[in-house]
Amino acid sequence: MKKPAKAAKPATARGKAAPKAARARRNDAAPALTDADRVGLFQTMIAIREFEEQVQLSYLEGLVHGTTHLCNGQEAVAAGVCKALRDDDYVTYTYRGHGHCLARGMDIEAAFAELFGRETGVCGGFGGSMHLTDMERGLIGAFGIVGAGLPVAVGAGLSAQLAAREQVSVCFFGDGATNIGAFHEAMNMAQVWKLPVVFVCENNLYGEFSHISHTTPYEDLVTRAAGYAMENVKVDGNDVEAVYEAAAVAVARARGGGGPTFIECKTYRHRGHSRTDPAKYRHPDELAAWMKRDPIPVYRARLVKRGVITDRKADAIVAKAREASKAAAARAAAAAWPATGRDMAALTFA
Amino acid sequence: MAEREITYREAILTALQEEMRRDPKTLIMGEDIAESGGPFKTTLGLVDEFGPARVRDTPIAETGFVGAALGLALTGWRPIVEIMFADFLGVCFDQIVNGIAKHRLMSGGRVKVPVTIRAIGGAGLRFAAQHSQTAESWMLSVPGLKIVCPSSPAEAYSMLKGAIRDDNPVLVLEHKALLSSKGPVPVGSDDAAMPTGPRILRPGKHVTIVATLAMVGRALEAADLLAADGIEAEVMDLRVLRPFDASAVAESVRKTNRLVLVEEQVAAGGWSASVVADVVTEAFDYLDAPPIRVTLPDYPLPYSPPLEDEAIPSPTRIADAARKLMRDTGRG
Ligand SMILES: Cc1ncc(C[n+]2csc(CCOP(=O)(O)OP(=O)(O)O)c2C)c(N)n1
Ligand SMILES: [Mg+2]
């Protein structure tokens, strides 16, 4: 098989210069990170990790209903990509979307309350863990149907292109989603219309309980993008700065009218697919190898080594985030249930 | 406003044109709708007036562009999509049923989804089983979606305008056998309220006949046949499949005591079953006989003209059902 040209790019996008279009704007982070940015990235990842850990505890307490899909291990993707975005950009994501919402600044108490099905939830308890929506933060939708968010992100990208506001639309999805039709229709439309869409594929090697090798003809999903003649890059999804830099380049390209980009983030989920999945189908060695590459300790060590942060400061960030999650979850758990017996007509139709 | 005699096709085109002029946030997407004006020419010339950004040819990707409509609607646009044949709704079923229809409620009522989906369906043109369905029953059980069925040029015009202005997802099921039918249309009208329920097209006191789309014309023809026998049929156009309100039908039945329903779909899962259920609940004591549903037979629609004609409810079949009801109630 002839290797598509684009797939042959280096393993990460680090060190790549951003095009001119990445001119500084209000919330438009330039590719070069300051130390404060680095601490911010670390804090975002910690906030997500601590949130997910608390979700796990709350789940065991019976506060989270139905199911929930944790993103432990994949925090660098949400943190790195969202760092490259502006407040008015649009994002679609999936049932495994807590991290993306937090990285966009969703209030954690409102997020917990939504997971707990409470009145104070970000969607009033109507959506739940799989459907966190927050229009004020450009969080336009979490999709429980694999791949369904991609065409919606294309629509938001078209919206941005038509409005000429230089907004960007980002969609997060998994490796498994690249096998469904919606993915291909969305990729094709975005490329043919040169839309400001960034496709962020979180390749965590599994779709539910199936390893990618059982479902997909190759493990490097950038190959998919080459089929649509789309700019693409493969990046270490557990390296938050590498993710950020790839995203910044893609976002600048999209904002500058250069069209869509496909970013493949190689990553791994630490936990099972959902709360009922012990993930026995994974070889312990595989898990152990990836745990060594846990994006959080890896980044922490790097920041400490570079003198960006001290161990004490890092510990304080973790402790503070843990406390914040615990307290927010406690407040959410104390919140009222949504009123029943309501007239739902106004919620169903505008 | 001027009342003009135009075709159903022109009524659709005029409604699109007027609403796109009125609201710069409207846009239409579909396959071959720009330069070529759509396979049924319902968008002819729109691209010249509004340009290719707002009259957008899409790839053959119903999931893609219907999903994109949701993204556009959530971010401030008022998209209209054309599904070339209603049969292709199956290809974007998920985006409509799980996405467009549910996004508002799942957000706790915090978003609006003003999407209009026009789907051109219906039998009678020898298009065979994959290009002839009205798709009326497919999304009947989907809350969050409005579904309307225009049976005349005037209805096509006002329903489409109402759908476009509505802040909710509306599926407009158009019928291709009606595209060349002519009728008076209040062109330039600013009154574009969405219909809320059925309409009586011909009053009568002996039997109520309820129909949609192309079956409305056939029901009116049946009423003519029945009139020759001295039977006065009340013909109702159901118009709105969702949100569904059969109380006007129940009211008619209180007067006629007999009910025939004509549906261009198979009986299983069709709207006529819902109408019967509601009428039984609301007006059981007024029914002198069990209602009769005249529907497509329970097999995929055949292609050959005699076979297709045999399947579609004819005025004679409809009239026969009404006559049987009259006989069964001792009035025949
Ligand atoms: C259309 C559809 N088919 C099947 C499912 C059930 N399902 C939920 S998540 C999932 C795996 C998706 O894998 P991937 O895209 O890699 O995302 P990940 O869960 O790894 O983040 C499946 C099969 C679904 N939600 N939607
Ligand atoms: Mg996966």
XYZ file of C-alpha atoms and ligand atoms in Angstrom:
709
model
C 0.000 0.000 0.000
C 1.309 3.419 -0.900
C 1.572 5.583 2.141
C -0.400 8.792 1.851
C 1.963 11.725 1.840
C 0.359 13.567 4.723
C 0.522 10.578 7.024
C 4.282 10.627 6.798
C 4.600 13.788 8.861
C 6.681 13.736 12.045
C 5.184 12.193 15.130
C 4.449 15.511 16.751
C 3.812 19.044 15.651
C 6.146 20.505 18.196
C 8.464 23.189 17.053
C 6.468 23.927 13.941
C 6.149 27.628 13.243
C 2.637 28.969 13.170
C 1.544 30.663 9.970
C 1.073 34.413 9.799
C -2.637 34.052 10.270
C -2.082 33.335 13.952
C -1.939 37.029 14.681
C -2.536 37.970 18.263
C -6.129 38.578 19.224
C -8.049 38.927 22.428
C -8.103 35.279 23.412
C -6.064 33.909 20.596
C -3.061 32.296 22.239
C 0.067 32.481 20.151
C 1.939 29.196 19.842
C 4.698 30.278 22.228
C 3.683 29.410 25.768
C 4.674 31.445 28.788
C 5.420 29.762 32.066
C 2.095 31.032 33.349
C 0.409 29.290 30.402
C 2.221 26.102 31.313
C 1.011 26.249 34.865
C -2.458 26.904 33.461
C -2.285 23.795 31.290
C -1.199 21.776 34.300
C -4.056 23.207 36.359
C -6.597 22.388 33.658
C -5.423 18.791 33.466
C -5.489 18.498 37.244
C -8.966 20.003 37.386
C -10.198 17.409 34.899
C -8.474 14.523 36.651
C -9.796 15.527 40.043
C -13.261 16.042 38.620
C -13.248 12.557 37.105
C -11.905 11.023 40.312
C -14.726 12.659 42.202
C -17.236 11.444 39.608
C -15.966 7.944 40.254
C -16.460 8.363 44.010
C -19.853 9.954 43.537
C -20.832 7.150 41.215
C -19.987 4.609 43.884
C -22.137 6.608 46.292
C -25.041 6.286 43.888
C -25.128 9.970 43.024
C -24.409 9.519 39.315
C -27.215 7.704 37.561
C -27.178 5.424 34.556
C -23.675 5.443 33.210
C -20.751 7.799 32.820
C -17.630 7.777 30.676
C -14.459 9.027 32.283
C -11.563 10.566 30.387
C -8.737 9.878 32.859
C -5.550 9.643 30.842
C -6.808 11.851 28.025
C -6.722 15.182 29.854
C -3.897 16.573 27.744
C -6.067 16.554 24.633
C -8.881 18.639 26.076
C -6.512 20.969 27.896
C -4.111 21.442 24.991
C -6.725 21.994 22.298
C -8.946 24.308 24.323
C -5.921 26.421 25.227
C -5.646 27.301 21.537
C -9.266 28.509 21.323
C -11.021 31.808 21.703
C -14.039 32.260 23.953
C -16.361 32.612 20.972
C -15.231 29.418 19.232
C -17.546 26.424 18.999
C -16.928 22.941 20.313
C -18.749 19.634 19.927
C -17.725 16.567 21.912
C -19.067 13.236 23.031
C -20.456 11.231 25.939
C -16.799 11.215 27.121
C -16.924 14.988 27.316
C -16.418 16.133 30.896
C -12.844 17.114 30.156
C -13.710 19.258 27.163
C -16.385 21.073 29.147
C -14.051 21.770 32.051
C -11.274 22.915 29.737
C -13.750 25.444 28.314
C -14.508 26.695 31.792
C -17.780 25.014 32.652
C -18.682 25.600 36.279
C -17.869 22.341 38.069
C -20.747 22.559 40.512
C -23.202 22.915 37.611
C -21.442 20.000 35.919
C -21.676 17.761 39.000
C -25.280 18.802 39.532
C -26.046 17.775 35.954
C -24.408 14.393 36.497
C -26.425 14.022 39.684
C -29.640 14.953 37.839
C -30.281 18.049 39.926
C -32.176 21.223 39.239
C -28.985 23.299 39.391
C -27.340 21.202 36.681
C -25.970 22.996 33.661
C -28.922 21.592 31.681
C -31.347 21.487 34.593
C -30.963 17.736 34.885
C -32.370 17.096 31.422
C -29.115 16.029 29.817
C -26.949 14.153 32.290
C -23.358 12.992 32.029
C -23.512 12.323 28.293
C -25.134 15.614 27.287
C -23.468 18.578 28.933
C -24.277 21.699 26.904
C -23.271 25.265 27.731
C -23.837 27.704 24.887
C -22.175 30.585 26.717
C -18.888 28.728 26.523
C -19.348 27.606 22.936
C -20.050 24.096 24.228
C -22.749 23.504 21.659
C -23.340 19.843 22.194
C -22.289 16.473 23.540
C -23.366 13.596 21.363
C -24.144 10.126 22.614
C -24.377 8.785 19.105
C -20.898 7.982 17.871
C -19.851 10.438 15.160
C -23.011 12.531 15.319
C -21.254 15.640 16.562
C -19.021 15.937 13.517
C -21.612 17.145 10.989
C -22.908 19.529 13.649
C -19.420 20.962 14.063
C -19.272 21.335 10.291
C -22.492 23.361 10.486
C -21.019 25.554 13.200
C -17.937 25.983 11.026
C -20.100 26.971 8.091
C -21.916 29.377 10.368
C -18.602 30.957 11.336
C -17.454 31.160 7.735
C -20.699 32.835 6.659
C -20.608 35.287 9.540
C -16.959 36.115 8.739
C -16.173 36.424 12.429
C -13.077 34.235 12.146
C -14.443 31.784 14.635
C -13.319 28.198 14.645
C -15.334 25.054 15.235
C -13.654 22.106 16.917
C -14.988 18.595 17.246
C -13.608 15.979 19.572
C -14.256 12.318 18.818
C -12.705 8.911 19.261
C -10.871 6.502 17.019
C -14.005 4.396 16.734
C -15.906 7.338 15.293
C -13.720 7.337 12.204
C -15.522 4.196 11.077
C -18.995 5.732 10.903
C -20.476 7.505 7.901
C -21.068 10.818 9.671
C -17.297 11.177 10.107
C -16.656 10.789 6.397
C -19.478 13.096 5.330
C -18.298 15.752 7.752
C -14.632 15.490 6.708
C -15.561 15.715 3.048
C -17.878 18.697 3.488
C -15.411 20.593 5.662
C -12.641 20.117 3.131
C -14.683 20.843 0.020
C -16.038 24.042 1.588
C -12.715 24.968 3.252
C -14.441 25.399 6.589
C -12.743 26.566 9.791
C -13.143 23.196 11.474
C -10.549 21.350 13.522
C -11.170 17.620 13.790
C -9.576 16.287 16.955
C -9.430 12.508 16.998
C -8.590 11.080 20.401
C -7.114 7.782 19.373
C -7.186 5.850 22.635
C -6.857 2.546 20.763
C -10.264 1.237 21.824
C -13.861 1.670 20.785
C -15.762 0.267 23.716
C -14.180 -3.154 24.184
C -12.619 -3.548 20.758
C -9.016 -2.817 19.977
C -8.548 -0.624 16.937
C -6.815 -3.472 15.077
C -10.094 -5.409 15.084
C -12.130 -2.612 13.568
C -9.906 -0.375 11.508
C -7.420 -1.173 8.730
C -4.614 0.935 10.229
C -3.747 2.479 13.566
C -2.589 5.843 12.222
C -5.864 7.607 11.623
C -4.246 10.556 9.869
C -4.499 8.209 6.909
C -8.221 8.956 6.918
C -7.525 12.671 6.506
C -5.178 12.085 3.601
C -8.124 10.502 1.817
C -9.875 13.856 2.004
C -6.777 15.848 1.034
C -7.051 17.481 4.446
C -4.153 18.996 6.371
C -3.341 16.595 9.162
C -0.938 15.935 11.944
C -0.243 13.087 14.317
C 0.678 14.112 17.796
C 1.490 12.593 21.174
C -1.859 13.128 22.811
C -0.334 12.677 26.241
C 1.984 15.646 25.742
C -0.142 18.663 26.499
C 2.225 21.148 24.903
C 2.511 19.101 21.736
C -1.274 18.967 21.555
C -1.495 22.695 22.169
C 1.020 23.505 19.469
C -0.663 21.288 16.893
C -4.009 22.814 17.788
C -2.653 26.365 17.646
C -1.375 25.765 14.136
C -4.652 24.205 13.044
C -6.731 26.921 14.683
C -4.635 29.670 13.102
C -5.021 28.004 9.732
C -8.781 27.744 10.173
C -9.102 31.334 11.374
C -7.036 32.597 8.518
C -9.266 30.922 5.952
C -6.932 28.014 5.314
C -9.554 25.357 5.908
C -9.851 22.361 8.186
C -7.231 20.229 9.881
C -7.358 16.718 11.253
C -5.335 16.186 14.419
C -4.771 12.669 15.621
C -3.917 12.565 19.312
C -2.398 9.268 20.385
C -3.658 8.642 23.871
C -5.136 6.059 26.204
C -7.997 5.922 28.641
C -6.960 4.678 32.060
C -10.359 3.367 33.024
C -12.867 1.166 31.258
C -15.180 2.435 28.555
C -17.918 3.267 31.021
C -18.533 2.715 34.684
C -19.566 -0.916 34.298
C -16.490 -1.867 32.291
C -13.525 -3.302 34.216
C -11.540 -3.262 30.928
C -10.349 -6.861 31.247
C -9.769 -7.001 27.516
C -6.576 -4.963 27.847
C -3.239 -6.617 28.494
C -1.810 -5.519 31.859
C 1.516 -4.715 30.188
C -0.216 -2.382 27.778
C -1.937 -0.569 30.605
C 1.291 -0.382 32.612
C 3.174 1.064 29.658
C 0.570 3.744 29.163
C 0.343 4.521 32.861
C 4.013 5.422 32.654
C 3.014 7.935 30.046
C 0.191 9.412 32.143
C 0.081 12.992 30.847
C -0.139 14.530 34.291
C 2.937 13.183 36.120
C 4.898 13.425 32.882
C 4.094 17.109 32.527
C 4.549 17.790 36.179
C 8.034 16.287 36.102
C 8.883 18.350 33.057
C 7.686 21.578 34.650
C 9.547 20.861 37.868
C 12.706 20.005 35.968
C 12.472 23.206 33.980
C 11.888 25.174 37.128
C 8.461 26.338 36.029
C 6.840 24.943 39.108
C 7.985 23.524 42.425
C 6.789 20.224 43.802
C 5.150 22.112 46.610
C 3.244 24.332 44.227
C 2.189 21.307 42.165
C 0.991 19.538 45.294
C -0.938 22.640 46.257
C -2.617 22.759 42.827
C -3.670 19.129 43.184
C -4.907 19.594 46.732
C -6.859 22.695 45.792
C -8.480 21.021 42.791
C -9.347 17.952 44.840
C -10.924 20.089 47.514
C -12.790 22.162 44.913
C -14.225 19.035 43.270
C -15.173 17.533 46.598
C -16.874 20.709 47.751
C -18.647 21.263 44.421
C -19.877 17.675 44.410
C -21.139 18.064 47.977
C -23.046 21.229 47.074
C -24.416 19.590 43.939
C -25.527 16.556 45.940
C -27.376 18.847 48.320
C -29.218 20.586 45.482
C -32.888 19.952 44.850
C -34.206 17.483 42.338
C -35.867 19.082 39.326
C -39.564 19.652 39.927
C -41.791 16.987 38.425
C -45.328 17.513 37.210
C -44.187 20.488 35.190
C -45.590 21.560 31.840
C -42.755 20.439 29.585
C -44.146 22.057 26.441
C -41.970 25.139 26.740
C -38.897 23.001 27.225
C -39.727 20.827 24.244
C -40.565 23.652 21.868
C -39.274 27.208 21.838
C -50.625 40.662 -0.853
C -52.230 39.336 -3.996
C -54.061 36.114 -4.556
C -52.582 34.313 -7.529
C -53.310 31.051 -9.232
C -50.004 29.169 -9.062
C -48.722 25.620 -8.821
C -47.656 23.804 -5.673
C -44.090 23.957 -6.999
C -44.310 27.716 -7.500
C -45.873 28.071 -4.080
C -42.837 26.380 -2.494
C -40.457 28.514 -4.507
C -42.344 31.712 -3.670
C -42.395 30.900 0.034
C -38.647 30.239 0.000
C -37.984 33.424 -1.902
C -40.128 35.588 0.354
C -38.715 34.179 3.578
C -35.120 34.370 2.380
C -35.694 38.009 1.459
C -37.284 38.674 4.793
C -34.595 37.108 6.968
C -30.917 37.275 5.988
C -30.197 34.505 8.495
C -32.053 31.960 6.378
C -30.201 29.718 3.986
C -31.037 26.576 2.068
C -28.906 23.499 1.469
C -29.483 20.398 -0.566
C -28.313 18.350 -3.497
C -28.317 20.105 -6.873
C -30.488 22.930 -5.617
C -28.384 25.894 -6.724
C -27.551 26.171 -10.434
C -29.922 23.404 -11.433
C -32.791 24.509 -9.207
C -33.326 21.122 -7.630
C -34.489 17.921 -9.265
C -38.076 19.087 -8.846
C -37.225 22.725 -9.592
C -38.499 23.965 -6.270
C -35.460 26.233 -5.830
C -35.184 27.529 -9.397
C -33.457 30.889 -9.593
C -32.856 31.246 -5.849
C -29.098 31.104 -6.288
C -29.223 34.048 -8.685
C -30.920 36.195 -6.089
C -29.274 34.986 -2.880
C -25.929 33.669 -4.065
C -24.213 30.335 -3.543
C -23.462 30.957 0.146
C -27.155 30.975 1.040
C -28.316 28.595 -1.673
C -25.851 25.829 -1.210
C -25.277 22.698 -3.208
C -24.119 19.954 -0.900
C -22.294 16.702 -1.450
C -24.555 13.643 -1.436
C -24.381 13.447 2.324
C -27.754 13.686 4.055
C -26.276 12.919 7.460
C -23.647 15.547 6.835
C -25.793 18.435 5.719
C -28.748 17.733 7.992
C -26.297 17.550 10.899
C -24.747 20.781 9.664
C -28.190 22.358 9.829
C -28.216 21.658 13.559
C -24.822 23.318 13.941
C -26.030 26.323 11.953
C -29.235 26.603 13.950
C -27.394 26.468 17.272
C -25.123 29.275 16.168
C -27.665 31.793 14.963
C -28.809 30.705 11.502
C -32.183 29.556 10.283
C -31.320 26.746 7.909
C -33.644 25.047 5.464
C -32.622 21.712 4.000
C -34.121 19.956 1.030
C -34.252 16.176 1.047
C -34.547 15.335 -2.622
C -36.754 12.316 -2.024
C -38.415 11.835 1.361
C -37.198 8.242 1.188
C -33.700 9.581 1.906
C -34.804 10.733 5.340
C -33.738 7.253 6.354
C -30.162 8.253 5.659
C -30.252 11.166 8.111
C -32.706 9.650 10.557
C -30.242 9.848 13.432
C -29.453 13.517 12.965
C -33.158 14.356 12.994
C -34.376 11.967 15.655
C -31.476 12.007 18.106
C -30.005 15.386 17.303
C -32.306 18.058 15.927
C -35.431 16.921 17.778
C -33.766 16.409 21.160
C -31.142 19.082 21.488
C -33.462 21.621 23.059
C -34.872 19.434 25.789
C -31.523 17.832 26.564
C -30.130 21.310 27.166
C -32.910 22.008 29.641
C -34.656 24.310 27.160
C -31.589 26.515 26.820
C -31.172 26.277 23.042
C -33.428 26.855 20.024
C -33.308 24.708 16.931
C -34.986 26.560 14.044
C -34.399 24.000 11.295
C -36.780 23.419 8.397
C -36.477 20.083 6.640
C -38.328 19.877 3.341
C -38.725 16.362 2.033
C -40.405 15.624 -1.261
C -42.174 12.307 -1.132
C -45.157 10.396 -2.353
C -46.306 7.850 -4.882
C -48.117 7.924 -8.188
C -45.248 8.816 -10.497
C -43.957 5.293 -11.086
C -40.777 5.884 -9.091
C -40.959 2.456 -7.406
C -40.418 1.488 -3.796
C -37.329 3.556 -2.902
C -38.515 6.887 -4.323
C -42.238 6.978 -3.548
C -42.750 7.031 0.199
C -44.379 9.934 1.982
C -42.476 9.022 5.175
C -45.398 10.376 7.212
C -45.239 7.665 9.842
C -41.472 7.425 10.185
C -41.056 10.195 12.716
C -44.516 10.247 14.242
C -43.179 9.027 17.549
C -40.433 11.631 17.825
C -41.167 14.318 20.395
C -39.549 17.669 19.742
C -40.302 17.604 16.038
C -43.157 19.316 14.201
C -44.454 17.622 11.064
C -46.751 19.255 8.522
C -48.202 17.962 5.267
C -49.306 20.474 2.613
C -52.081 19.207 0.346
C -52.508 22.282 -1.879
C -50.476 25.205 -3.232
C -51.886 27.527 -0.567
C -50.945 25.092 2.184
C -47.502 24.509 0.679
C -46.944 28.234 0.701
C -48.161 29.050 4.181
C -46.816 25.920 5.883
C -43.345 26.464 4.508
C -43.330 30.102 5.539
C -44.582 29.133 8.971
C -41.985 26.384 9.258
C -39.137 28.716 8.357
C -40.243 31.311 10.900
C -40.838 28.730 13.599
C -38.115 28.537 16.236
C -38.368 24.750 16.289
C -37.481 21.915 13.960
C -40.207 21.411 11.385
C -40.384 18.589 8.891
C -42.395 19.669 5.859
C -43.478 16.614 3.901
C -44.247 17.740 0.384
C -45.814 15.490 -2.241
C -44.355 15.203 -5.703
C -47.641 14.213 -7.338
C -48.988 17.606 -6.266
C -46.146 19.714 -7.672
C -48.045 20.695 -10.823
C -51.425 21.117 -9.149
C -52.744 24.682 -9.265
C -54.637 26.754 -6.777
C -55.083 30.240 -5.346
C -52.203 31.367 -3.135
C -52.055 34.609 -1.135
C -48.663 35.558 -2.530
C -46.796 38.205 -0.537
C -48.731 37.355 2.572
C -47.163 38.179 5.882
C -49.508 35.883 7.724
C -47.339 32.817 8.119
C -48.651 31.097 11.207
C -48.029 27.382 11.387
C -51.255 25.382 11.182
C -52.215 23.864 14.497
C -54.706 21.252 13.404
C -56.998 19.818 10.738
C -59.122 21.839 8.386
C -62.545 21.038 6.982
C -62.417 21.329 3.193
C -65.956 20.188 2.508
C -68.670 20.091 5.125
C -71.025 17.127 5.346
C -73.179 15.378 7.881
C -73.057 11.640 7.116
C -69.425 10.590 7.254
C -66.079 12.204 8.115
C -63.198 11.461 5.753
C -59.730 12.429 6.983
C -56.746 12.506 4.657
C -53.336 14.090 4.077
C -51.257 15.188 1.089
C -52.335 13.652 -2.228
C -55.050 11.624 -0.489
C -56.924 14.852 0.260
C -57.743 15.333 -3.423
C -58.816 11.719 -3.695
C -61.029 12.094 -0.621
C -62.667 15.127 -2.237
C -63.266 13.092 -5.403
C -64.753 10.340 -3.272
C -67.054 12.913 -1.695
C -68.292 13.804 -5.181
C -69.026 10.142 -5.874
C -70.839 9.833 -2.563
C -72.848 13.006 -3.195
C -74.295 11.342 -6.265
C -75.744 8.722 -3.879
C -77.028 11.388 -1.514
C -74.271 10.801 1.042
C -72.782 14.010 2.387
C -69.170 13.481 3.359
C -67.226 15.905 5.508
C -63.662 15.979 4.171
C -60.861 17.017 6.493
C -57.234 17.679 5.709
C -55.299 16.581 8.783
C -52.421 18.962 7.899
C -50.403 18.565 11.093
C -48.962 15.212 12.130
C -46.998 16.663 15.043
C -47.818 18.043 17.571
C -50.870 15.936 17.031
C -54.370 17.098 17.860
C -57.307 14.965 16.748
C -59.938 16.891 18.673
C -61.260 18.555 15.513
C -61.771 15.105 14.015
C -63.583 13.968 17.153
C -65.776 17.038 16.891
C -66.654 16.201 13.305
C -67.444 12.615 14.313
C -69.862 13.888 16.946
C -71.821 15.256 14.007
C -71.380 12.488 11.392
C -70.971 9.437 13.662
C -68.846 7.737 10.990
C -65.131 7.931 10.250
C -62.987 6.978 7.257
C -59.246 7.686 7.216
C -57.150 7.720 4.065
C -53.441 7.333 4.317
C -50.780 6.901 1.631
C -48.809 4.529 3.780
C -49.218 1.039 5.125
C -51.602 0.742 8.052
C -49.025 -0.395 10.606
C -47.826 2.521 12.662
C -49.592 5.110 10.532
C -51.142 8.344 11.735
C -54.629 7.070 11.055
C -54.200 4.604 13.919
C -53.443 7.513 16.251
C -56.441 9.472 15.005
C -58.718 6.485 15.574
C -57.302 5.968 19.060
C -57.885 9.600 20.004
C -61.350 9.715 18.488
C -62.311 6.552 20.352
C -61.080 8.145 23.559
C -62.772 11.464 22.958
C -65.969 10.512 21.169
C -66.545 6.769 21.585
C -70.259 7.141 22.201
C -70.722 9.064 18.985
C -69.245 6.400 16.724
C -71.994 4.318 15.139
C -69.533 1.840 13.629
C -65.831 0.998 13.836
C -63.806 3.490 11.760
C -62.298 2.273 8.482
C -58.696 2.967 7.507
C -57.992 3.023 3.780
C -54.234 2.612 3.377
C -51.524 1.195 1.190
C -51.340 -2.604 1.236
C -48.677 -4.198 3.402
C -45.957 -4.639 0.783
C -43.346 -2.311 -0.730
C -44.824 -0.184 -3.482
C -44.515 -1.839 -6.913
C -43.327 -0.025 -10.013
C -45.610 -1.150 -12.857
C -48.494 1.309 -13.434
C -51.356 -1.145 -12.869
C -49.633 -2.490 -9.758
C -48.911 0.969 -8.363
C -52.428 2.185 -9.131
C -53.902 -0.845 -7.429
C -51.961 -0.064 -4.249
C -52.781 3.626 -3.829
C -56.182 4.384 -2.255
C -58.478 5.450 -5.098
C -61.578 7.656 -4.866
C -63.640 4.528 -5.503
C -62.031 2.620 -2.630
C -62.544 5.581 -0.337
C -66.167 5.982 -1.395
C -66.733 2.240 -0.970
C -65.452 2.441 2.601
C -67.886 5.272 3.320
C -70.763 3.366 1.726
C -69.968 0.317 3.810
C -70.130 2.442 6.947
C -73.488 3.792 5.840
C -74.772 0.262 5.219
C -73.372 -1.086 8.505
C -75.235 1.625 10.345
C -78.481 0.986 8.526
C -78.322 4.044 6.327
C -77.028 2.572 3.067
C -23.917 5.000 16.429
C -23.481 4.369 17.696
N -23.120 3.076 17.709
C -22.712 2.500 18.842
C -22.675 3.199 20.004
C -22.232 2.536 21.301
N -20.899 3.067 21.655
C -20.776 4.072 22.538
S -19.196 4.589 22.678
C -18.667 3.444 21.593
C -17.200 3.370 21.263
C -16.714 4.590 20.595
O -15.328 4.546 20.512
P -14.464 5.804 20.182
O -15.062 6.559 19.059
O -13.079 5.334 19.995
O -14.553 6.748 21.460
P -14.079 6.475 22.951
O -15.235 5.874 23.683
O -12.892 5.605 22.910
O -13.790 7.825 23.516
C -19.716 2.671 21.106
C -19.570 1.576 20.157
C -23.103 4.538 19.967
N -23.147 5.288 21.063
N -23.468 5.113 18.807
Mg -11.582 5.145 21.402
